[in-house]
PDB file of C-alpha atoms in Angstrom:
ATOM      1  CA  MET U  22     -46.072  13.817-157.103  1.00  0.00           C
ATOM      2  CA  THR U  23     -42.839  13.154-157.426  1.00  0.00           C
ATOM      3  CA  GLY U  24     -40.518  15.518-159.493  1.00  0.00           C
ATOM      4  CA  THR U  25     -37.704  15.509-160.982  1.00  0.00           C
ATOM      5  CA  PRO U  26     -34.838  17.406-159.144  1.00  0.00           C
ATOM      6  CA  LYS U  27     -33.297  19.905-160.803  1.00  0.00           C
ATOM      7  CA  GLU U  28     -29.431  19.638-162.413  1.00  0.00           C
ATOM      8  CA  LYS U  29     -27.294  21.974-160.149  1.00  0.00           C
ATOM      9  CA  THR U  30     -25.709  23.869-162.419  1.00  0.00           C
ATOM     10  CA  ASN U  31     -21.567  24.552-161.569  1.00  0.00           C
ATOM     11  CA  LYS U  32     -20.478  27.507-160.182  1.00  0.00           C
ATOM     12  CA  HIS U  33     -17.971  29.261-162.655  1.00  0.00           C
ATOM     13  CA  TRP U  34     -17.281  32.212-160.847  1.00  0.00           C
ATOM     14  CA  THR U  35     -15.757  33.309-157.413  1.00  0.00           C
ATOM     15  CA  THR U  36     -15.131  35.990-154.976  1.00  0.00           C
ATOM     16  CA  TRP U  37     -12.082  37.907-154.405  1.00  0.00           C
ATOM     17  CA  ILE U  38     -11.141  40.554-151.689  1.00  0.00           C
ATOM     18  CA  THR U  39      -8.085  43.154-151.127  1.00  0.00           C
ATOM     19  CA  SER U  40      -7.417  46.121-149.872  1.00  0.00           C
ATOM     20  CA  ASP U  41      -4.829  48.908-149.560  1.00  0.00           C
ATOM     21  CA  ILE U  42      -3.282  48.551-153.350  1.00  0.00           C
ATOM     22  CA  HIS U  43      -2.143  52.040-153.207  1.00  0.00           C
ATOM     23  CA  PHE U  44      -1.486  52.522-156.740  1.00  0.00           C
ATOM     24  CA  GLY U  45       0.872  55.514-157.141  1.00  0.00           C
ATOM     25  CA  HIS U  46       1.778  56.150-153.810  1.00  0.00           C
ATOM     26  CA  ALA U  47       5.419  56.358-154.459  1.00  0.00           C
ATOM     27  CA  SER U  48       6.484  56.611-150.334  1.00  0.00           C
ATOM     28  CA  CYS U  49       4.133  53.506-149.591  1.00  0.00           C
ATOM     29  CA  ILE U  50       7.060  51.291-151.188  1.00  0.00           C
ATOM     30  CA  ASN U  51       9.359  52.336-148.319  1.00  0.00           C
ATOM     31  CA  TYR U  52       6.684  52.688-145.591  1.00  0.00           C
ATOM     32  CA  CYS U  53       5.599  49.174-146.176  1.00  0.00           C
ATOM     33  CA  SER U  54       8.308  47.962-146.896  1.00  0.00           C
ATOM     34  CA  ARG U  55       6.958  46.568-150.175  1.00  0.00           C
ATOM     35  CA  PRO U  56       9.908  44.536-152.565  1.00  0.00           C
ATOM     36  CA  PHE U  57       9.663  46.912-155.534  1.00  0.00           C
ATOM     37  CA  LYS U  58      11.640  49.179-157.588  1.00  0.00           C
ATOM     38  CA  ASP U  59       9.027  51.874-157.929  1.00  0.00           C
ATOM     39  CA  VAL U  60       5.505  52.420-158.361  1.00  0.00           C
ATOM     40  CA  ASN U  61       5.512  51.609-161.661  1.00  0.00           C
ATOM     41  CA  GLU U  62       7.025  47.884-161.382  1.00  0.00           C
ATOM     42  CA  PHE U  63       4.736  47.253-158.279  1.00  0.00           C
ATOM     43  CA  LYS U  64       1.664  48.087-160.732  1.00  0.00           C
ATOM     44  CA  GLU U  65       2.461  46.336-163.247  1.00  0.00           C
ATOM     45  CA  LYS U  66       3.614  43.152-161.502  1.00  0.00           C
ATOM     46  CA  PHE U  67       0.164  43.563-159.116  1.00  0.00           C
ATOM     47  CA  ILE U  68      -2.282  43.488-162.009  1.00  0.00           C
ATOM     48  CA  SER U  69      -0.025  40.681-163.976  1.00  0.00           C
ATOM     49  CA  ASP U  70      -0.364  38.636-160.622  1.00  0.00           C
ATOM     50  CA  TRP U  71      -4.196  39.638-160.512  1.00  0.00           C
ATOM     51  CA  ASN U  72      -4.920  38.805-164.013  1.00  0.00           C
ATOM     52  CA  LYS U  73      -3.547  35.010-163.506  1.00  0.00           C
ATOM     53  CA  LEU U  74      -5.884  34.384-160.540  1.00  0.00           C
ATOM     54  CA  VAL U  75      -9.024  36.673-161.228  1.00  0.00           C
ATOM     55  CA  LYS U  76     -11.010  35.502-164.268  1.00  0.00           C
ATOM     56  CA  PRO U  77     -13.418  38.004-166.150  1.00  0.00           C
ATOM     57  CA  GLU U  78     -16.428  36.647-164.515  1.00  0.00           C
ATOM     58  CA  ASP U  79     -15.603  36.976-160.918  1.00  0.00           C
ATOM     59  CA  LEU U  80     -16.743  39.188-158.219  1.00  0.00           C
ATOM     60  CA  CYS U  81     -14.212  41.349-156.836  1.00  0.00           C
ATOM     61  CA  ILE U  82     -14.595  43.127-153.447  1.00  0.00           C
ATOM     62  CA  PHE U  83     -12.046  46.219-152.652  1.00  0.00           C
ATOM     63  CA  VAL U  84     -11.659  47.348-149.210  1.00  0.00           C
ATOM     64  CA  GLY U  85     -10.668  50.772-149.659  1.00  0.00           C
ATOM     65  CA  ASP U  86      -7.539  52.941-150.900  1.00  0.00           C
ATOM     66  CA  ILE U  87      -7.005  51.811-154.347  1.00  0.00           C
ATOM     67  CA  PHE U  88      -5.539  54.736-155.770  1.00  0.00           C
ATOM     68  CA  PHE U  89      -3.235  57.707-154.565  1.00  0.00           C
ATOM     69  CA  TYR U  90      -1.870  60.525-156.889  1.00  0.00           C
ATOM     70  CA  HIS U  91      -4.220  59.195-160.056  1.00  0.00           C
ATOM     71  CA  SER U  92      -6.549  61.307-162.279  1.00  0.00           C
ATOM     72  CA  LYS U  93      -9.960  59.798-163.241  1.00  0.00           C
ATOM     73  CA  ASP U  94      -8.727  58.732-166.756  1.00  0.00           C
ATOM     74  CA  GLN U  95      -5.911  56.698-164.805  1.00  0.00           C
ATOM     75  CA  MET U  96      -8.401  55.531-162.447  1.00  0.00           C
ATOM     76  CA  ARG U  97     -10.320  54.098-165.463  1.00  0.00           C
ATOM     77  CA  GLU U  98      -7.512  52.841-167.455  1.00  0.00           C
ATOM     78  CA  THR U  99      -5.948  51.092-164.569  1.00  0.00           C
ATOM     79  CA  LEU U 100      -9.323  49.071-163.797  1.00  0.00           C
ATOM     80  CA  SER U 101     -10.130  48.212-167.094  1.00  0.00           C
ATOM     81  CA  ARG U 102      -6.986  46.381-167.340  1.00  0.00           C
ATOM     82  CA  MET U 103      -7.728  44.219-164.159  1.00  0.00           C
ATOM     83  CA  ASN U 104      -9.929  40.934-164.356  1.00  0.00           C
ATOM     84  CA  GLY U 105     -13.286  41.026-162.545  1.00  0.00           C
ATOM     85  CA  ASP U 106     -16.510  42.504-164.145  1.00  0.00           C
ATOM     86  CA  ARG U 107     -17.963  43.037-161.078  1.00  0.00           C
ATOM     87  CA  LYS U 108     -16.012  45.296-158.854  1.00  0.00           C
ATOM     88  CA  ILE U 109     -17.156  46.720-155.680  1.00  0.00           C
ATOM     89  CA  LEU U 110     -15.544  49.558-153.483  1.00  0.00           C
ATOM     90  CA  VAL U 111     -15.949  49.612-149.816  1.00  0.00           C
ATOM     91  CA  LYS U 112     -14.281  53.425-149.805  1.00  0.00           C
ATOM     92  CA  GLY U 113     -11.257  54.112-147.793  1.00  0.00           C
ATOM     93  CA  ASN U 114      -9.750  57.413-146.898  1.00  0.00           C
ATOM     94  CA  HIS U 115      -7.719  57.887-149.786  1.00  0.00           C
ATOM     95  CA  ASP U 116     -10.582  57.034-152.047  1.00  0.00           C
ATOM     96  CA  ARG U 117     -12.250  59.800-154.091  1.00  0.00           C
ATOM     97  CA  GLU U 118     -16.255  60.525-153.686  1.00  0.00           C
ATOM     98  CA  HIS U 119     -18.431  57.678-154.488  1.00  0.00           C
ATOM     99  CA  ARG U 120     -19.713  59.009-158.041  1.00  0.00           C
ATOM    100  CA  ASP U 121     -16.337  59.075-158.871  1.00  0.00           C
ATOM    101  CA  MET U 122     -15.113  55.828-158.118  1.00  0.00           C
ATOM    102  CA  MET U 123     -18.298  54.291-160.216  1.00  0.00           C
ATOM    103  CA  ASN U 124     -17.245  56.391-163.015  1.00  0.00           C
ATOM    104  CA  SER U 125     -13.875  54.714-163.036  1.00  0.00           C
ATOM    105  CA  GLY U 126     -15.334  51.275-162.954  1.00  0.00           C
ATOM    106  CA  PHE U 127     -16.890  50.181-159.956  1.00  0.00           C
ATOM    107  CA  VAL U 128     -20.386  49.078-160.114  1.00  0.00           C
ATOM    108  CA  LEU U 129     -20.948  49.689-156.812  1.00  0.00           C
ATOM    109  CA  SER U 130     -19.307  52.035-154.164  1.00  0.00           C
ATOM    110  CA  VAL U 131     -20.464  52.398-150.636  1.00  0.00           C
ATOM    111  CA  ASP U 132     -19.100  53.303-147.051  1.00  0.00           C
ATOM    112  CA  GLU U 133     -19.686  49.993-145.406  1.00  0.00           C
ATOM    113  CA  MET U 134     -21.493  46.619-146.290  1.00  0.00           C
ATOM    114  CA  THR U 135     -22.698  43.414-145.002  1.00  0.00           C
ATOM    115  CA  MET U 136     -22.077  40.101-146.876  1.00  0.00           C
ATOM    116  CA  ARG U 137     -23.416  36.729-145.779  1.00  0.00           C
ATOM    117  CA  ILE U 138     -20.205  34.275-145.562  1.00  0.00           C
ATOM    118  CA  ALA U 139     -20.146  30.788-144.361  1.00  0.00           C
ATOM    119  CA  GLY U 140     -23.606  31.266-142.329  1.00  0.00           C
ATOM    120  CA  GLU U 141     -22.486  34.579-140.963  1.00  0.00           C
ATOM    121  CA  ASN U 142     -23.364  38.223-141.632  1.00  0.00           C
ATOM    122  CA  VAL U 143     -19.764  39.659-141.797  1.00  0.00           C
ATOM    123  CA  TYR U 144     -19.340  43.510-141.879  1.00  0.00           C
ATOM    124  CA  PHE U 145     -16.861  45.229-144.231  1.00  0.00           C
ATOM    125  CA  SER U 146     -15.407  48.311-143.384  1.00  0.00           C
ATOM    126  CA  HIS U 147     -12.062  49.830-144.774  1.00  0.00           C
ATOM    127  CA  TYR U 148     -11.126  50.487-140.896  1.00  0.00           C
ATOM    128  CA  PRO U 149     -10.556  47.809-138.199  1.00  0.00           C
ATOM    129  CA  PHE U 150     -12.556  47.945-134.771  1.00  0.00           C
ATOM    130  CA  LYS U 151     -12.491  51.357-132.785  1.00  0.00           C
ATOM    131  CA  MET U 152     -11.179  51.465-129.062  1.00  0.00           C
ATOM    132  CA  ARG U 153     -13.646  51.248-126.823  1.00  0.00           C
ATOM    133  CA  GLU U 154     -14.306  54.428-125.847  1.00  0.00           C
ATOM    134  CA  ILE U 155     -13.123  55.264-122.408  1.00  0.00           C
ATOM    135  CA  LEU U 156      -9.832  53.458-123.514  1.00  0.00           C
ATOM    136  CA  PHE U 157      -9.853  55.664-126.223  1.00  0.00           C
ATOM    137  CA  ARG U 158     -10.342  59.035-123.888  1.00  0.00           C
ATOM    138  CA  TRP U 159      -7.596  57.423-121.996  1.00  0.00           C
ATOM    139  CA  VAL U 160      -5.004  57.135-124.631  1.00  0.00           C
ATOM    140  CA  LYS U 161      -5.916  60.647-126.208  1.00  0.00           C
ATOM    141  CA  PHE U 162      -5.114  62.102-122.629  1.00  0.00           C
ATOM    142  CA  LYS U 163      -1.969  60.240-122.390  1.00  0.00           C
ATOM    143  CA  LYS U 164      -0.932  61.254-125.746  1.00  0.00           C
ATOM    144  CA  ARG U 165      -1.814  64.995-125.119  1.00  0.00           C
ATOM    145  CA  VAL U 166       0.642  65.098-121.847  1.00  0.00           C
ATOM    146  CA  PHE U 167       3.359  62.807-123.568  1.00  0.00           C
ATOM    147  CA  ASN U 168       3.201  65.754-126.344  1.00  0.00           C
ATOM    148  CA  THR U 169       3.452  68.263-124.134  1.00  0.00           C
ATOM    149  CA  LEU U 170       6.413  66.632-121.969  1.00  0.00           C
ATOM    150  CA  ARG U 171       7.992  66.384-125.105  1.00  0.00           C
ATOM    151  CA  TRP U 172       7.499  70.169-126.279  1.00  0.00           C
ATOM    152  CA  LEU U 173       8.894  70.634-122.543  1.00  0.00           C
ATOM    153  CA  GLY U 174      12.303  68.631-123.539  1.00  0.00           C
ATOM    154  CA  PHE U 175      11.312  65.711-121.668  1.00  0.00           C
ATOM    155  CA  ASN U 176      12.124  62.203-123.048  1.00  0.00           C
ATOM    156  CA  ALA U 177       8.424  60.922-123.211  1.00  0.00           C
ATOM    157  CA  PRO U 178       7.620  57.914-125.596  1.00  0.00           C
ATOM    158  CA  TYR U 179       5.495  58.586-128.529  1.00  0.00           C
ATOM    159  CA  ILE U 180       1.786  57.411-128.216  1.00  0.00           C
ATOM    160  CA  ASN U 181       0.342  55.166-131.461  1.00  0.00           C
ATOM    161  CA  PHE U 182      -3.211  56.887-131.206  1.00  0.00           C
ATOM    162  CA  GLU U 183      -5.841  55.327-133.644  1.00  0.00           C
ATOM    163  CA  LYS U 184      -6.764  57.817-136.842  1.00  0.00           C
ATOM    164  CA  TYR U 185     -10.231  57.861-137.872  1.00  0.00           C
ATOM    165  CA  HIS U 186     -11.733  56.848-134.941  1.00  0.00           C
ATOM    166  CA  GLU U 187     -15.146  57.894-135.748  1.00  0.00           C
ATOM    167  CA  ARG U 188     -14.935  55.934-138.785  1.00  0.00           C
ATOM    168  CA  ARG U 189     -14.518  52.414-137.263  1.00  0.00           C
ATOM    169  CA  PRO U 190     -17.017  49.934-136.639  1.00  0.00           C
ATOM    170  CA  VAL U 191     -17.893  49.086-132.889  1.00  0.00           C
ATOM    171  CA  ASP U 192     -17.184  45.430-132.204  1.00  0.00           C
ATOM    172  CA  ARG U 193     -20.209  43.997-131.272  1.00  0.00           C
ATOM    173  CA  GLY U 194     -19.067  40.220-131.624  1.00  0.00           C
ATOM    174  CA  GLN U 195     -19.136  39.705-135.399  1.00  0.00           C
ATOM    175  CA  PHE U 196     -16.808  38.837-138.026  1.00  0.00           C
ATOM    176  CA  LEU U 197     -15.377  42.130-139.601  1.00  0.00           C
ATOM    177  CA  ILE U 198     -13.337  42.485-142.978  1.00  0.00           C
ATOM    178  CA  HIS U 199     -11.095  45.102-143.066  1.00  0.00           C
ATOM    179  CA  GLY U 200      -8.002  47.150-144.278  1.00  0.00           C
ATOM    180  CA  HIS U 201      -6.343  50.223-143.647  1.00  0.00           C
ATOM    181  CA  THR U 202      -3.884  49.418-140.983  1.00  0.00           C
ATOM    182  CA  HIS U 203      -0.708  47.746-143.586  1.00  0.00           C
ATOM    183  CA  SER U 204      -0.223  45.015-141.017  1.00  0.00           C
ATOM    184  CA  LYS U 205       1.548  41.701-141.974  1.00  0.00           C
ATOM    185  CA  HIS U 206      -1.253  40.271-139.335  1.00  0.00           C
ATOM    186  CA  LYS U 207      -4.117  38.587-141.183  1.00  0.00           C
ATOM    187  CA  ILE U 208      -6.585  38.215-138.440  1.00  0.00           C
ATOM    188  CA  ASN U 209      -7.045  39.937-134.690  1.00  0.00           C
ATOM    189  CA  GLY U 210      -9.935  38.273-132.884  1.00  0.00           C
ATOM    190  CA  LYS U 211     -12.936  38.559-135.528  1.00  0.00           C
ATOM    191  CA  ALA U 212     -11.527  40.880-137.687  1.00  0.00           C
ATOM    192  CA  ILE U 213      -9.542  39.649-141.040  1.00  0.00           C
ATOM    193  CA  HIS U 214      -7.492  42.253-142.455  1.00  0.00           C
ATOM    194  CA  VAL U 215      -7.282  41.932-146.131  1.00  0.00           C
ATOM    195  CA  GLY U 216      -4.709  44.485-146.907  1.00  0.00           C
ATOM    196  CA  ILE U 217      -2.113  43.037-149.709  1.00  0.00           C
ATOM    197  CA  ASP U 218       0.911  43.752-147.334  1.00  0.00           C
ATOM    198  CA  ALA U 219      -0.592  40.515-145.326  1.00  0.00           C
ATOM    199  CA  TRP U 220      -1.431  38.547-148.539  1.00  0.00           C
ATOM    200  CA  GLN U 221       2.003  38.539-150.742  1.00  0.00           C
ATOM    201  CA  TYR U 222       0.579  41.373-153.188  1.00  0.00           C
ATOM    202  CA  LYS U 223      -2.209  39.461-154.297  1.00  0.00           C
ATOM    203  CA  PRO U 224      -6.285  39.307-153.697  1.00  0.00           C
ATOM    204  CA  VAL U 225      -7.608  36.784-151.235  1.00  0.00           C
ATOM    205  CA  ASN U 226      -9.864  34.310-152.431  1.00  0.00           C
ATOM    206  CA  ILE U 227     -13.153  34.107-150.244  1.00  0.00           C
ATOM    207  CA  GLN U 228     -12.360  30.449-149.561  1.00  0.00           C
ATOM    208  CA  GLU U 229      -9.407  31.709-147.480  1.00  0.00           C
ATOM    209  CA  ILE U 230     -11.768  33.832-145.426  1.00  0.00           C
ATOM    210  CA  ILE U 231     -14.133  31.081-144.913  1.00  0.00           C
ATOM    211  CA  LYS U 232     -10.828  29.043-143.382  1.00  0.00           C
ATOM    212  CA  LEU U 233      -9.996  31.984-140.967  1.00  0.00           C
ATOM    213  CA  MET U 234     -13.662  32.039-139.679  1.00  0.00           C
ATOM    214  CA  GLU U 235     -13.828  28.502-139.386  1.00  0.00           C
ATOM    215  CA  GLY U 236     -10.774  28.321-137.417  1.00  0.00           C
ATOM    216  CA  VAL U 237     -11.900  31.014-135.088  1.00  0.00           C
ATOM    217  CA  LYS U 238     -15.555  29.102-134.815  1.00  0.00           C
ATOM    218  CA  LYS U 239     -13.695  25.958-133.597  1.00  0.00           C
ATOM    219  CA  ASP U 240     -10.667  27.805-131.433  1.00  0.00           C
ATOM    220  CA  GLY U 241     -12.173  30.942-130.274  1.00  0.00           C
ATOM    221  CA  PRO U 242     -10.582  34.472-131.447  1.00  0.00           C
ATOM    222  CA  LYS U 243      -7.209  35.246-130.619  1.00  0.00           C
ATOM    223  CA  TYR U 244      -6.404  38.599-129.700  1.00  0.00           C
ATOM    224  CA  GLN U 245      -2.898  40.055-130.760  1.00  0.00           C
ATOM    225  CA  ARG U 246      -1.729  43.767-131.057  1.00  0.00           C
ATOM    226  CA  TYR U 247      -1.381  44.985-134.728  1.00  0.00           C
ATOM    227  CA  ASP U 248       2.019  46.099-136.252  1.00  0.00           C
ATOM    228  CA  SER U 249       0.050  48.827-137.984  1.00  0.00           C
ATOM    229  CA  ASN U 250       1.211  51.444-140.361  1.00  0.00           C
ATOM    230  CA  GLU U 251      -2.059  52.912-140.942  1.00  0.00           C
ATOM    231  CA  ASP U 252      -1.987  56.154-143.389  1.00  0.00           C
TER     232      ASP U 252
END
């Protein structure tokens, strides 16, 4: 028996991903060289640009560090001004507890998650991949030695030691979507950085993520050293 094919319904919504907005974080304006006079100018411009891109029915995934020095009422008021009825938070080091974040307007708040994108199980974490354990221990030892040398008056270099090592995911060859670094780089290997400092202070559409993934699958992963300003 031959059936009549069902008519495909149009997809009227899309997915946006972002991280490290740092609403209310005054020092972040200078620390990350953001081209705004102060936190208020930044906030108003960001929300205006957000609402030009994001529709009310869109899915929005925030990969951590959304607010800084914001009360629960301020967080709720800010999120209510931003389009995207379905807001999911992957919690960062500056975010409050899950219950507080969900009471502020997120439909879900998690430490990490996995999402199927372009045929791949993509891992979401606020943090980038961690160093291999043997390298981490070596860098930790060097940092202690150089700190001691500086304390004794010697001219020893400063070692940039990765923060939150225990929270970072292990690189097992999977794609990762992360924030935290405040880097200008968008991709390193199979780690895709969605922080606003790399994306002209705007959210990233999932189609941009898919393009980056397809480039890695076609040409192989390319690694570089992040210009990290992790906070």
